[in-house]
Short mmCIF file of C-alpha atoms in Angstrom, two decimals:
data_model
loop_
_atom_site.label_atom_id
_atom_site.label_comp_id
_atom_site.label_asym_id
_atom_site.label_seq_id
_atom_site.Cartn_x
_atom_site.Cartn_y
_atom_site.Cartn_z
CA MET A 12 68.50 93.01 99.29
CA ALA A 13 68.97 93.00 103.07
CA ALA A 14 71.74 95.16 104.48
CA LEU A 15 74.87 93.36 105.64
CA ILE A 16 75.82 96.33 107.83
CA LYS A 17 73.31 98.64 109.47
CA VAL A 18 74.23 101.71 111.52
CA ASP A 19 71.09 102.85 113.35
CA LYS A 20 70.89 106.28 115.04
CA VAL A 21 74.42 106.05 116.40
CA SER A 22 75.95 108.86 118.44
CA LYS A 23 79.27 109.30 120.21
CA TRP A 24 80.36 111.90 122.71
CA PHE A 25 83.54 112.06 124.76
CA SER A 26 82.12 114.88 126.91
CA PRO A 27 78.60 116.22 127.42
CA ALA A 28 79.52 119.43 125.61
CA LYS A 29 79.81 118.05 122.08
CA LYS A 30 78.75 115.03 120.06
CA VAL A 31 81.53 113.81 117.77
CA VAL A 32 78.99 111.64 115.93
CA ASP A 33 75.36 112.72 116.06
CA ASP A 34 72.47 110.36 115.24
CA VAL A 35 74.16 108.71 112.24
CA SER A 36 72.29 106.07 110.24
CA PHE A 37 73.15 104.23 107.02
CA GLU A 38 73.09 100.73 105.52
CA VAL A 39 75.57 98.83 103.38
CA GLU A 40 74.48 95.93 101.21
CA GLU A 41 76.57 92.81 100.69
CA GLY A 42 79.32 93.43 98.15
CA GLU A 43 78.84 97.20 98.24
CA THR A 44 81.47 99.86 98.85
CA LEU A 45 80.35 102.78 101.00
CA ILE A 46 82.67 105.78 101.31
CA LEU A 47 82.54 108.01 104.40
CA LEU A 48 83.46 111.40 102.96
CA GLY A 49 83.51 114.90 104.38
CA THR A 50 85.38 117.59 106.25
CA SER A 51 88.13 116.98 108.80
CA GLY A 52 86.67 116.40 112.23
CA GLY A 53 83.34 115.42 110.72
CA GLY A 54 83.09 112.09 112.59
CA LYS A 55 84.07 109.73 109.77
CA THR A 56 86.88 107.82 111.51
CA THR A 57 84.99 107.68 114.81
CA THR A 58 82.02 106.16 112.96
CA LEU A 59 84.27 103.61 111.27
CA ARG A 60 85.93 102.60 114.54
CA MET A 61 82.58 102.06 116.23
CA ILE A 62 81.76 99.37 113.65
CA ASN A 63 84.57 97.12 114.92
CA ARG A 64 84.30 98.43 118.48
CA LEU A 65 87.67 100.11 118.67
CA ILE A 66 85.44 102.89 119.99
CA GLU A 67 82.18 102.10 121.80
CA THR A 68 78.96 103.89 120.88
CA SER A 69 77.35 106.30 123.33
CA LYS A 70 73.93 105.70 121.80
CA GLY A 71 72.38 103.67 118.98
CA ASP A 72 72.97 100.24 117.48
CA ILE A 73 75.18 98.66 114.83
CA TYR A 74 74.28 95.37 113.17
CA ILE A 75 76.37 93.04 111.03
CA ASN A 76 74.48 90.21 109.34
CA GLY A 77 71.47 91.02 111.48
CA SER A 78 73.33 90.64 114.78
CA ASN A 79 73.89 93.54 117.13
CA ILE A 80 77.65 93.86 117.56
CA SER A 81 77.20 94.84 121.22
CA GLY A 82 76.40 91.19 121.89
CA GLN A 83 79.78 89.98 120.61
CA SER A 84 83.16 90.23 122.27
CA PRO A 85 85.29 92.88 120.52
CA GLU A 86 88.10 90.39 119.88
CA ILE A 87 85.86 87.86 118.12
CA LEU A 88 84.12 90.63 116.18
CA ARG A 89 87.43 92.03 114.87
CA ARG A 90 88.66 88.64 113.69
CA GLY A 91 85.77 88.64 111.23
CA ILE A 92 86.52 92.13 109.89
CA GLY A 93 89.49 93.25 107.83
CA TYR A 94 90.92 96.60 108.89
CA VAL A 95 93.35 98.91 107.09
CA LEU A 96 94.97 101.95 108.73
CA GLN A 97 96.37 105.02 107.00
CA SER A 98 99.92 104.18 108.06
CA GLY A 99 99.61 100.43 107.43
CA GLY A 100 99.72 99.71 111.16
CA LEU A 101 102.30 96.95 110.79
CA PHE A 102 103.98 95.40 113.81
CA PRO A 103 107.62 96.51 113.51
CA HIS A 104 109.06 93.40 115.18
CA TYR A 105 107.16 91.03 112.82
CA THR A 106 108.31 90.14 109.32
CA VAL A 107 106.08 90.82 106.33
CA ALA A 108 104.86 87.22 106.34
CA GLN A 109 104.19 87.28 110.08
CA ASN A 110 102.21 90.51 109.79
CA ILE A 111 100.04 89.10 106.99
CA GLY A 112 99.45 85.84 108.86
CA ILE A 113 98.32 87.32 112.19
CA VAL A 114 94.56 86.91 111.81
CA PRO A 115 94.68 83.55 109.99
CA SER A 116 96.85 82.28 112.86
CA LEU A 117 94.30 83.51 115.42
CA LEU A 118 91.60 81.71 113.44
CA GLY A 119 93.52 78.45 113.61
CA TRP A 120 94.69 78.13 110.01
CA LYS A 121 97.41 75.59 109.38
CA PRO A 122 100.87 77.01 108.62
CA ALA A 123 100.89 75.67 105.06
CA ARG A 124 97.61 77.40 104.29
CA ILE A 125 98.85 80.68 105.76
CA GLU A 126 102.05 80.46 103.73
CA GLU A 127 100.12 79.81 100.53
CA ARG A 128 97.72 82.68 101.18
CA THR A 129 100.61 85.03 102.00
CA THR A 130 102.41 84.14 98.78
CA ILE A 131 99.28 84.69 96.67
CA LEU A 132 98.54 88.09 98.19
CA LEU A 133 102.14 89.33 97.89
CA GLN A 134 102.15 88.36 94.22
CA LYS A 135 98.81 90.07 93.58
CA LEU A 136 100.01 93.24 95.29
CA LYS A 137 103.22 93.21 93.25
CA LEU A 138 105.65 92.31 96.04
CA ASP A 139 107.96 89.43 95.19
CA PRO A 140 107.42 86.82 97.95
CA GLN A 141 111.01 85.62 97.74
CA GLU A 142 112.31 89.14 98.27
CA TYR A 143 109.86 90.52 100.81
CA ARG A 144 108.47 87.64 102.86
CA ASN A 145 111.17 87.77 105.58
CA VAL A 146 111.95 91.50 105.71
CA TYR A 147 110.71 93.88 108.40
CA PRO A 148 108.48 96.94 107.93
CA ALA A 149 111.36 99.38 108.53
CA GLN A 150 113.04 97.96 105.42
CA LEU A 151 110.05 98.85 103.20
CA SER A 152 109.01 102.06 101.47
CA GLY A 153 105.74 103.71 102.42
CA GLY A 154 103.98 102.25 99.39
CA GLN A 155 105.31 98.77 100.14
CA GLN A 156 104.21 99.01 103.78
CA GLN A 157 100.71 99.97 102.67
CA ARG A 158 100.57 97.03 100.26
CA VAL A 159 101.49 94.71 103.14
CA GLY A 160 98.80 96.34 105.27
CA LEU A 161 96.24 95.69 102.53
CA ALA A 162 97.42 92.08 102.24
CA ARG A 163 97.02 91.62 106.00
CA ALA A 164 93.46 92.97 105.88
CA LEU A 165 92.58 90.50 103.10
CA ALA A 166 94.47 87.49 104.42
CA ALA A 167 91.67 85.76 106.34
CA ASP A 168 89.13 86.42 103.58
CA GLN A 169 86.69 88.17 105.92
CA PRO A 170 83.48 89.38 104.24
CA VAL A 171 83.72 92.91 105.73
CA LEU A 172 86.59 95.33 105.19
CA LEU A 173 87.01 98.66 107.02
CA MET A 174 89.55 101.11 105.61
CA ASP A 175 90.63 104.33 107.34
CA GLU A 176 92.33 106.64 104.83
CA PRO A 177 94.23 103.62 103.43
CA PHE A 178 96.10 105.62 100.79
CA GLY A 179 96.28 108.97 102.57
CA ALA A 180 99.91 108.75 103.75
CA LEU A 181 101.27 108.04 100.26
CA ASP A 182 102.62 110.51 97.72
CA PRO A 183 100.19 111.23 94.84
CA ILE A 184 101.85 108.95 92.27
CA THR A 185 102.27 106.00 94.65
CA ARG A 186 98.74 106.57 95.93
CA VAL A 187 97.21 106.14 92.48
CA GLN A 188 99.33 103.07 91.69
CA VAL A 189 98.54 101.28 94.97
CA ARG A 190 94.84 102.12 94.70
CA ARG A 191 94.57 100.82 91.14
CA ASP A 192 96.42 97.61 92.00
CA PHE A 193 94.10 97.09 94.96
CA LEU A 194 90.93 97.72 92.95
CA SER A 195 92.03 95.14 90.38
CA LEU A 196 92.05 92.33 92.97
CA ASP A 197 89.34 89.68 92.94
CA GLU A 198 89.33 89.98 96.75
CA TRP A 199 88.13 93.59 96.48
CA ASN A 200 85.06 92.59 94.46
CA ARG A 201 84.03 89.97 97.03
CA ARG A 202 84.04 92.34 99.99
CA THR A 203 81.58 94.63 101.69
CA VAL A 204 83.66 97.74 102.27
CA ILE A 205 83.35 100.89 104.34
CA MET A 206 86.16 103.36 103.73
CA VAL A 207 87.05 106.80 105.08
CA THR A 208 88.66 109.33 102.77
CA HIS A 209 89.05 113.10 102.36
CA ASP A 210 89.84 112.67 98.66
CA VAL A 211 86.72 113.42 96.61
CA GLN A 212 88.11 111.96 93.37
CA GLU A 213 89.09 108.78 95.21
CA ALA A 214 85.61 108.52 96.70
CA PHE A 215 83.94 108.78 93.30
CA GLU A 216 86.33 106.24 91.79
CA MET A 217 85.71 103.63 94.48
CA ALA A 218 82.20 104.17 95.85
CA ASP A 219 78.91 102.48 95.10
CA ARG A 220 77.41 104.92 97.58
CA ILE A 221 78.75 107.87 99.56
CA CYS A 222 77.85 108.97 103.08
CA LEU A 223 78.73 112.67 103.26
CA MET A 224 79.38 113.88 106.83
CA HIS A 225 79.89 117.31 108.38
CA GLU A 226 80.11 118.23 112.06
CA GLY A 227 79.18 114.70 113.15
CA LYS A 228 75.99 114.51 111.08
CA VAL A 229 75.11 112.77 107.84
CA GLN A 230 74.36 115.49 105.32
CA GLN A 231 73.39 113.06 102.55
CA TRP A 232 73.76 109.37 101.81
CA GLY A 233 73.29 107.83 98.37
CA LYS A 234 74.79 107.15 94.98
CA PRO A 235 77.45 109.61 93.79
CA VAL A 236 75.23 110.79 90.95
CA ASP A 237 72.43 111.60 93.42
CA LEU A 238 74.70 113.72 95.61
CA LEU A 239 75.78 115.70 92.57
CA PHE A 240 72.48 116.16 90.77
CA GLN A 241 70.06 116.01 93.71
CA PRO A 242 71.89 117.58 96.69
CA ALA A 243 69.98 117.46 99.96
CA ASN A 244 71.00 120.96 101.00
CA ALA A 245 73.19 123.93 100.08
CA TRP A 246 76.17 122.56 102.00
CA VAL A 247 76.17 119.33 99.98
CA LYS A 248 76.00 121.29 96.75
CA SER A 249 78.86 123.59 97.73
CA PHE A 250 81.05 120.68 98.87
CA PHE A 251 81.36 119.42 95.28
CA ASP A 252 81.40 122.75 93.44
CA GLU A 253 85.17 123.03 93.01
CA ASN A 254 85.45 119.91 90.82
CA ARG A 255 81.82 119.59 89.75
CA PHE A 256 82.36 119.19 85.99
CA GLN A 257 84.82 116.28 86.28
CA LEU A 258 82.87 114.69 89.13
CA GLU A 259 79.61 114.72 87.20
CA LEU A 260 81.26 113.16 84.15
CA SER A 261 82.96 110.59 86.40
CA ALA A 262 79.72 109.72 88.20
CA LEU A 263 77.63 109.25 85.05
CA THR A 264 78.02 106.02 83.12
CA ILE A 265 77.57 105.87 79.39
CA ALA A 266 74.64 103.50 79.91
CA GLU A 267 72.78 106.16 81.91
CA VAL A 268 72.85 108.64 79.03
CA TRP A 269 72.80 106.11 76.18
CA PRO A 270 69.20 106.95 75.09
CA LEU A 271 70.38 110.52 74.48
CA TYR A 272 73.08 109.21 72.13
CA LYS A 273 70.51 107.30 70.11
CA GLU A 274 67.66 109.82 70.11
CA ASP A 275 69.30 113.22 69.72
CA SER A 276 69.60 114.10 66.05
CA ARG A 277 72.14 116.80 66.89
CA LEU A 278 74.81 114.22 67.70
CA SER A 279 76.94 114.61 64.60
CA SER A 280 79.02 111.45 64.48
CA ALA A 281 76.87 108.93 66.34
CA SER A 282 76.61 106.24 63.72
CA VAL A 283 76.71 102.47 63.56
CA ILE A 284 80.26 101.25 63.08
CA PRO A 285 80.81 99.60 59.70
CA THR A 286 82.31 96.11 59.61
CA ASN A 287 85.66 97.42 58.46
CA GLY A 288 85.54 100.53 60.62
CA ARG A 289 88.70 101.51 62.45
CA VAL A 290 88.53 103.29 65.76
CA ASN A 291 91.61 103.47 67.95
CA SER A 292 89.89 103.47 71.37
CA SER A 293 86.90 101.61 72.78
CA ILE A 294 84.98 101.51 76.03
CA ARG A 295 81.93 99.63 77.32
CA SER A 296 78.79 101.47 78.24
CA SER A 297 79.39 100.63 81.91
CA GLY A 298 82.35 103.06 81.79
CA SER A 299 82.12 106.70 82.84
CA LEU A 300 81.61 109.67 80.57
CA TRP A 301 84.89 111.07 81.88
CA SER A 302 86.77 107.95 80.76
CA ALA A 303 85.13 108.14 77.33
CA LEU A 304 86.02 111.82 77.04
CA GLU A 305 89.65 111.16 78.01
CA MET A 306 89.91 108.34 75.47
CA ALA A 307 88.38 110.42 72.69
CA SER A 308 90.70 113.32 73.50
CA ALA A 309 93.77 111.06 73.40
CA SER A 310 92.74 109.22 70.22
CA PRO A 311 94.36 110.39 66.94
CA ASP A 312 90.96 110.50 65.23
CA GLY A 313 89.31 112.23 68.19
CA SER A 314 86.70 109.53 68.68
CA VAL A 315 85.92 106.50 70.81
CA ARG A 316 83.96 103.33 70.15
CA ILE A 317 81.12 102.77 72.62
CA THR A 318 79.91 99.18 73.05
CA TYR A 319 76.52 98.85 74.71
CA ASP A 320 75.73 95.38 76.00
CA LEU A 321 74.33 93.52 79.00
CA ALA A 322 77.29 94.54 81.16
CA GLY A 323 76.25 98.16 80.88
CA GLN A 324 72.51 97.76 81.33
CA ARG A 325 70.51 98.55 84.42
CA HIS A 326 69.16 95.60 86.41
CA THR A 327 65.62 96.15 85.11
CA GLU A 328 66.82 95.83 81.52
CA ARG A 329 68.83 92.67 82.21
CA ASP A 330 65.91 91.09 84.03
CA SER A 331 63.51 91.86 81.20
CA GLY A 332 65.44 89.64 78.82
CA LYS A 333 66.14 92.48 76.42
CA GLN A 334 69.25 91.54 74.44
CA GLU A 335 70.27 94.84 72.90
CA HIS A 336 73.85 94.98 71.67
CA SER A 337 75.06 97.85 69.55
CA GLU A 338 78.02 100.11 68.96
CA ARG A 339 78.51 103.75 68.15
CA VAL A 340 81.46 105.99 67.39
CA LEU A 341 81.36 109.26 69.32
CA ASN A 342 83.63 112.28 69.42
CA ARG A 343 84.20 114.79 72.20
CA GLU A 344 81.34 117.04 71.10
CA ASP A 345 78.91 114.11 71.10
CA ILE A 346 79.87 113.12 74.64
CA LEU A 347 79.59 116.65 75.99
CA SER A 348 76.28 117.19 74.18
CA ALA A 349 74.80 114.03 75.72
CA TYR A 350 76.04 115.16 79.14
CA GLN A 351 74.33 118.54 78.78
CA ASN A 352 71.15 116.88 77.50
CA TYR A 353 71.15 114.58 80.54
CA LYS A 354 71.42 117.53 82.92
CA THR A 355 68.64 119.39 81.11
CA SER A 356 66.27 116.44 80.75
CA THR A 357 66.63 115.01 84.26
CA HIS A 358 67.45 117.98 86.47
CA GLY A 359 66.32 121.01 84.52
#
């Protein structure tokens, strides 16, 4: 699949003494979420802002849909890209509805269409349109302001969404709630997203791929599981060490280790579920090992039902026409054993 966004050997310096971004390259496919992760001052936000030309590159090229963005006016470019700031970035003298409708208005949408779109997005982001449409940002909580900022970024239905620490200014509880509500939106699944975050857990929850940056350089770029199990250098390995166990379980899907469930005779309770079997919790094989472990730990019987079907298969298996569908009941020990077997069999 051709990349929708391509960053090619891009550098940025504000003085000759130091490059803030140094020869950065990565690609993002249509519908993919790429997370820019790394240390403070690593060049993540500068890289993001060069994609919509809030900051101009010093060297290198950026392409969207095959077109070099340097050939477009910044204003026209930005109208085709949703953008979310850490603080929401709302205009204080505009109402909620006016803030959400800014870009659709610039694109020439009719007022009735803007009103309808605003109502839909407020409802989806759990803000009552009747109550919040005509209030001003100063009358909103931090979480409410961020929800409005997200709605504004989605309002014109642009195919590309840039997000700069969108949940970073929120308290931990509000942060999780707003993030989960946002991830549940259909609009999220239709976007190509590049997002900056310092939160490693957040990155692993949201990313298809991660671009890990340090001191302006890309240290590694790839799927979360690759960064964990195949680190490019010692710095990459050490970056994840503090939370490695949970991250590895979060990055691995059940489908990726499913053969180990079926083939390892040491798995004590991995058996086909009888017709009248009762298991309190269930999860599809596209879910993470961490989610399965949490569900098994919380279940009264200490087990979880795993359903393996087409939704959890790799593309090669779906394309082959293989129609495997089966279920197993696993307990905590089974899940941890399969995890250890995966590490041993694939990475020594």
